[in-house]
Short mmCIF file of C-alpha atoms in Angstrom, two decimals:
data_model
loop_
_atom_site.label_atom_id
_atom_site.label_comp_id
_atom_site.label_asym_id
_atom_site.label_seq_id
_atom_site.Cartn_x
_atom_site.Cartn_y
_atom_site.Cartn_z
CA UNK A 90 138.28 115.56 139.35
CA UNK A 91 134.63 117.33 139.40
CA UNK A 92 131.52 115.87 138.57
CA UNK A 93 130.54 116.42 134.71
CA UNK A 94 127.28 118.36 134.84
CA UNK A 95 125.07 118.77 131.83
CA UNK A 96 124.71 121.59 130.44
CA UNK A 97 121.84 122.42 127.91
CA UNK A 98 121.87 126.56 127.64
CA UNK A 99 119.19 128.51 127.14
CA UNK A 100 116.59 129.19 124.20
CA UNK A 101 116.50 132.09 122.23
CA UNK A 102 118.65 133.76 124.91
CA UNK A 103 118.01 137.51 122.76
CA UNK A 104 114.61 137.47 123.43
CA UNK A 105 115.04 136.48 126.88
CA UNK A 106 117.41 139.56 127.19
CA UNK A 107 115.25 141.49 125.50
CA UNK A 108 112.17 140.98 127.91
CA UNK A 109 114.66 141.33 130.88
CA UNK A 110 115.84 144.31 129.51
CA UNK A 111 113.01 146.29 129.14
CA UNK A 112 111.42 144.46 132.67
CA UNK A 113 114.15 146.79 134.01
CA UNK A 114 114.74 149.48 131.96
CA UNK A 115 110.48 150.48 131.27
CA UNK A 116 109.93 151.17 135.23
CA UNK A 117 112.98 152.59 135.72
CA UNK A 118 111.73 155.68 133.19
CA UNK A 119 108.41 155.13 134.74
CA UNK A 120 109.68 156.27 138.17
CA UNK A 121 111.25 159.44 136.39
CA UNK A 122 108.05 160.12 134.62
CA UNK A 123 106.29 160.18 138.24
CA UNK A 124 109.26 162.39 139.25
CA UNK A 125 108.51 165.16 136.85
CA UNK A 126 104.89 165.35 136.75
CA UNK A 127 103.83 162.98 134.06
CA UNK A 128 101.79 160.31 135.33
CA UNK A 129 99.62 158.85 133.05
CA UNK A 130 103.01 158.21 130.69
CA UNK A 131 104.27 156.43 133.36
CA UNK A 132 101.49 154.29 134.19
CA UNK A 133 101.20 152.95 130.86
CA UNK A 134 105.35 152.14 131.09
CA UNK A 135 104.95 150.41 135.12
CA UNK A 136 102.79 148.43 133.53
CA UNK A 137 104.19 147.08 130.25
CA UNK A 138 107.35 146.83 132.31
CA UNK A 139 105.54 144.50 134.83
CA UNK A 140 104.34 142.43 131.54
CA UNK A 141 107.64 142.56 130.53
CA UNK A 142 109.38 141.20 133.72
CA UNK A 143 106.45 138.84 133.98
CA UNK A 144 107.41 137.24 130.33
CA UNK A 145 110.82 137.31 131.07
CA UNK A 146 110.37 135.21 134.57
CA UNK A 147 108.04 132.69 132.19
CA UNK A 148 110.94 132.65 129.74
CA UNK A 149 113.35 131.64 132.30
CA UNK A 150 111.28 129.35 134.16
CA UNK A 151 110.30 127.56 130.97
CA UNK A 152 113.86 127.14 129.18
CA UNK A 153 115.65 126.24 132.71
CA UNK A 154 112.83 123.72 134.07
CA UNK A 155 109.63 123.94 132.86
CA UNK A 156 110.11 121.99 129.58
CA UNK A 157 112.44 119.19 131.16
CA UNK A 158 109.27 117.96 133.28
CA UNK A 159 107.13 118.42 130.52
CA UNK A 160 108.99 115.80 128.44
CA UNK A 161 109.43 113.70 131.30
CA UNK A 162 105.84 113.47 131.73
CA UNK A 163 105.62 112.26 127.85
CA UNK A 164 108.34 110.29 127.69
CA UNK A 165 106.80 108.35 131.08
CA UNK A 166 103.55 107.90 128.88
CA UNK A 167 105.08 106.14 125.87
CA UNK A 168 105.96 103.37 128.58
CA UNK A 169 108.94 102.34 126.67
CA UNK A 170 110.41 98.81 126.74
CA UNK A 171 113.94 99.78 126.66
CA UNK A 172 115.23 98.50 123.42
CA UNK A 173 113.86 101.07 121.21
CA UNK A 174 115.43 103.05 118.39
CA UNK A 175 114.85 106.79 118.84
CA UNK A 176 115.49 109.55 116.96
CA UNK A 177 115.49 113.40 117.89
CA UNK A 178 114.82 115.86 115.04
CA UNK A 179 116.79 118.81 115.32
CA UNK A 180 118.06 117.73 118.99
CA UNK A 181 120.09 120.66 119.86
CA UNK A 182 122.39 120.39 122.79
CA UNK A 183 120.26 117.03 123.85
CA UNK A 184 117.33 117.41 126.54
CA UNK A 185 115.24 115.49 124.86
CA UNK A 186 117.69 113.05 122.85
CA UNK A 187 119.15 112.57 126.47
CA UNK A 188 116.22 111.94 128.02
CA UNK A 189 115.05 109.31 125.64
CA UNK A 190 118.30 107.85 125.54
CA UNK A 191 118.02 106.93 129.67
CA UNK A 192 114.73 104.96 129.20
CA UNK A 193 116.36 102.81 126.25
CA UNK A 194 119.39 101.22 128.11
CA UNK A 195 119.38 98.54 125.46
CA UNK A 196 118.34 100.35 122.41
CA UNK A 197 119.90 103.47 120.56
CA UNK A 198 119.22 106.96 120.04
CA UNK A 199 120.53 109.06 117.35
CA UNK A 200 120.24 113.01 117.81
CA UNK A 201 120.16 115.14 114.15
CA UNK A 202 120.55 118.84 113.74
CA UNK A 203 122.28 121.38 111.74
CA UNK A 204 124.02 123.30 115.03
CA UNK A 205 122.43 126.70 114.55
CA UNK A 206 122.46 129.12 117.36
CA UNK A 207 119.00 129.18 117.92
CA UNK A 208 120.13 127.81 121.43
CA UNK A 209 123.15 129.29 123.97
CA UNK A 210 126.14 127.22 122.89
CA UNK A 211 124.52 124.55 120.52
CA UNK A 212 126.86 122.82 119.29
CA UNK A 213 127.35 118.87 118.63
CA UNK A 214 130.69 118.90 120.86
CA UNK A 215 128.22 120.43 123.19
CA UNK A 216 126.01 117.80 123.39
CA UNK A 217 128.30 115.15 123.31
CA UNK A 218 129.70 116.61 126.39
CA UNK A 219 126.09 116.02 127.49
CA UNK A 220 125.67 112.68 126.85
CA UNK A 221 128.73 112.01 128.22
CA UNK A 222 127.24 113.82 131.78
CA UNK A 223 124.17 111.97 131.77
CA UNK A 224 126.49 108.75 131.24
CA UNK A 225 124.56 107.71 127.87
CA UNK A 226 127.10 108.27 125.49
CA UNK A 227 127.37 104.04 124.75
CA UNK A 228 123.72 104.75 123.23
CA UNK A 229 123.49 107.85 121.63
CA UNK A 230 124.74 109.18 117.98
CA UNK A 231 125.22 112.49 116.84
CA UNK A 232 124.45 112.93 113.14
CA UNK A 233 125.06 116.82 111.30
CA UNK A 234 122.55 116.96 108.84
CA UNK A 235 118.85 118.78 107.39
CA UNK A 236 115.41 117.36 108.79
CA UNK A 237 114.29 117.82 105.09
CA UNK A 238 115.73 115.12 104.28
CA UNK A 239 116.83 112.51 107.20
CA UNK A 240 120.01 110.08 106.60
CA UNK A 241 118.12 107.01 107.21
CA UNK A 242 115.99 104.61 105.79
CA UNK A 243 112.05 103.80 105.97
CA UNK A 244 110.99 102.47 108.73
CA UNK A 245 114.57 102.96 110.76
CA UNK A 246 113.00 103.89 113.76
CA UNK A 247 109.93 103.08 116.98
CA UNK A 248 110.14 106.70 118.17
CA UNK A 249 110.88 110.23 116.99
CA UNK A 250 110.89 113.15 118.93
CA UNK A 251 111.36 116.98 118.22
CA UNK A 252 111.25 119.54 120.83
CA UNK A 253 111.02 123.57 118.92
CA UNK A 254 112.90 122.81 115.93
CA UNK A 255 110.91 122.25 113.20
CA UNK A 256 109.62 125.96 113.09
CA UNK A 257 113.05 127.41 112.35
CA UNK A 258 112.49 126.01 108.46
CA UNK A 259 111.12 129.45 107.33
CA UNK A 260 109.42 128.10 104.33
CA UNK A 261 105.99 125.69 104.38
CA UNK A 262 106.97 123.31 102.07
CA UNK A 263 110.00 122.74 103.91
CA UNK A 264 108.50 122.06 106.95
CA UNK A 265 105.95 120.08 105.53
CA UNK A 266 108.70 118.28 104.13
CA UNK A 267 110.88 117.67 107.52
CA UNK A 268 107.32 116.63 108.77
CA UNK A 269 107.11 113.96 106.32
CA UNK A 270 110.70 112.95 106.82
CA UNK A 271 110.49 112.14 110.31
CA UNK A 272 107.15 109.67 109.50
CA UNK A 273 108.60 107.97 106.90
CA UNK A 274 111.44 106.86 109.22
CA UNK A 275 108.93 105.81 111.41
CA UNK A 276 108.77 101.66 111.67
CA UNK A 277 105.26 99.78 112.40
CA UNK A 278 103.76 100.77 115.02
CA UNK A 279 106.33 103.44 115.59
CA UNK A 280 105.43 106.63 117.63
CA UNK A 281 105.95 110.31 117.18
CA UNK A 282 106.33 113.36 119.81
CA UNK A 283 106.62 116.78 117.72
CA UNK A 284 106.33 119.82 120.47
CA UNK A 285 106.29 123.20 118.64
CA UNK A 286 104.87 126.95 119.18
CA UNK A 287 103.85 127.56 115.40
CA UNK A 288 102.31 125.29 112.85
CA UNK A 289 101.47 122.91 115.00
CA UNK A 290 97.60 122.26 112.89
CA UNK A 291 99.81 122.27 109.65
CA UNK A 292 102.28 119.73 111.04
CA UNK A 293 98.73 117.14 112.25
CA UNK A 294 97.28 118.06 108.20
CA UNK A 295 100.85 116.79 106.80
CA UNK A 296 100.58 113.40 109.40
CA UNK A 297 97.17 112.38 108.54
CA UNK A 298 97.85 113.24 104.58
CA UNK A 299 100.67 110.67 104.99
CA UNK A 300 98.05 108.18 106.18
CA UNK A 301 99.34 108.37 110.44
CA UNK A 302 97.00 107.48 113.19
CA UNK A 303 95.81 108.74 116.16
CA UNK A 304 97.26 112.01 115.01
CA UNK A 305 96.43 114.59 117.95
CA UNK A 306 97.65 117.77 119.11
CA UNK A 307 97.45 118.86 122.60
CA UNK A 308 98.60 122.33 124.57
CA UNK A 309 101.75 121.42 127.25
CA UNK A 310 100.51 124.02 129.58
CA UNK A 311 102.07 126.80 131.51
CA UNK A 312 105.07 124.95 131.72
CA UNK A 313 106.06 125.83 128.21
CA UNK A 314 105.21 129.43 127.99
CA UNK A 315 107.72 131.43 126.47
CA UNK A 316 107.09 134.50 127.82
CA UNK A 317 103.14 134.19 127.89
CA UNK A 318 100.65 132.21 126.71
CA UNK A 319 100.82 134.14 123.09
CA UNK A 320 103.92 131.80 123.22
CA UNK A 321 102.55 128.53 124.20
CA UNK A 322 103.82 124.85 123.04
CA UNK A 323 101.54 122.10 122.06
CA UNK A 324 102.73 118.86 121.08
CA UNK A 325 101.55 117.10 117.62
CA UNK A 326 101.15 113.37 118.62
CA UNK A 327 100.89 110.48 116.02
CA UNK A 328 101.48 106.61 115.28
CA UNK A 329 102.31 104.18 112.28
CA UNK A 330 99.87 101.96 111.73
CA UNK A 331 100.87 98.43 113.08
#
């Protein structure tokens, strides 16, 4: 029987299409514009096709491998013991609940989203599969429900994580609200990890309104560019008081 591989899609694949799309399409009409005489035209369409294509190859890079050594490299800073309870916010088909999950071999982590195709293929059976590839499936729990309002009690867990979710609330106050949520589940001491491209200065003002220290937010580099640095991910870093 073959090897389970995971499998953890692609973000946003329309826009990724999109910018592929017109990487092709803008210097295809480009080369017919030189063809009949029009230059200038075509120029300005060779170049935003170029942009285009650029983006795109950014996109790719950044959805397929960029962001999985990105939260490698801050999941290798929390230094974690091992035993930890971890939660993902809005955890999609799993990187990052996944990921988390192989540095707690004796602790638990418990992924939470709503399933919405934001992602290729999210789905919870689809990231159970996952866990079941990465061979943490004896640690991990999948939970279907809102980030407004988390399932669990104060002070449930030591870490929470959230890689691009929290932005798909379309309103503030809610994601002010899923903001709160995941600090208030937050134990002593507890850490939090919140990588987004928007809101990411609202997110720190809701964190240190709730009293959290060492609140911080930090750009993740070229690494998580989609499509540009217009697009750019920074991460919102804070801690429970002891």
């Amino acid at each position: 029987m073959a090897d389970l591989r995971a499998n953890y899609g692609v973000d946003a694949p329309g826009v990724l299409a999109g910018l592929t799309a017109g990487g092709i399409a803008e210097p295809a009409v480009a080369a017919v514009l030189f063809g009949v005489g029009w230059p200038i035209p075509a120029v300005v369409l060779l170049i935003g096709g170029v942009m285009l294509a650029a983006g795109a190859a950014l996109f790719a890079h950044t959805t397929l491998r960029g962001k999985f050594r990105v939260w490698d490299a801050e999941l290798d800073r929390l230094d974690l013991r091992g035993d930890e309870q971890v939660l993902d916010v809005g955890c999609g088909r799993g990187l990052v609940l996944l990921k988390a999950a192989a540095r707690v071999p004796r602790g638990r982590a418990v992924g939470l989203d709503l399933w919405t195709r934001d992602q290729s293929g999210n789905s919870q059976e689809a990231a159970s599969a996952n866990a079941r590839a990465e061979k943490v499936a004896d640690r991990v729990e999948l939970v279907t429900d809102d980030m407004r309002a988390l399932p669990f009690e104060d002070g449930t867990f030591d870490l929470v994580v959230s890689s691009l979710a929290v932005h798909n609330i379309p309103d503030a106050d809610g994601r002010a609200a899923a903001v709160r949520e995941a600090f208030r589940v937050l134990g002593p001491g507890g850490r939090l990890r919140l990588a987004d491209f928007r809101n990411v200065r609202d997110y720190a003002a809701v964190l240190r309104e709730c009293g959290a220290a060492d609140v911080q937010v930090y750009d993740l580099g070229w690494r998580f560019w989609y499509g540009g640095p217009h697009a750019r991910t920074s991460m919102v870093a804070a801690a429970r008081r002891p």
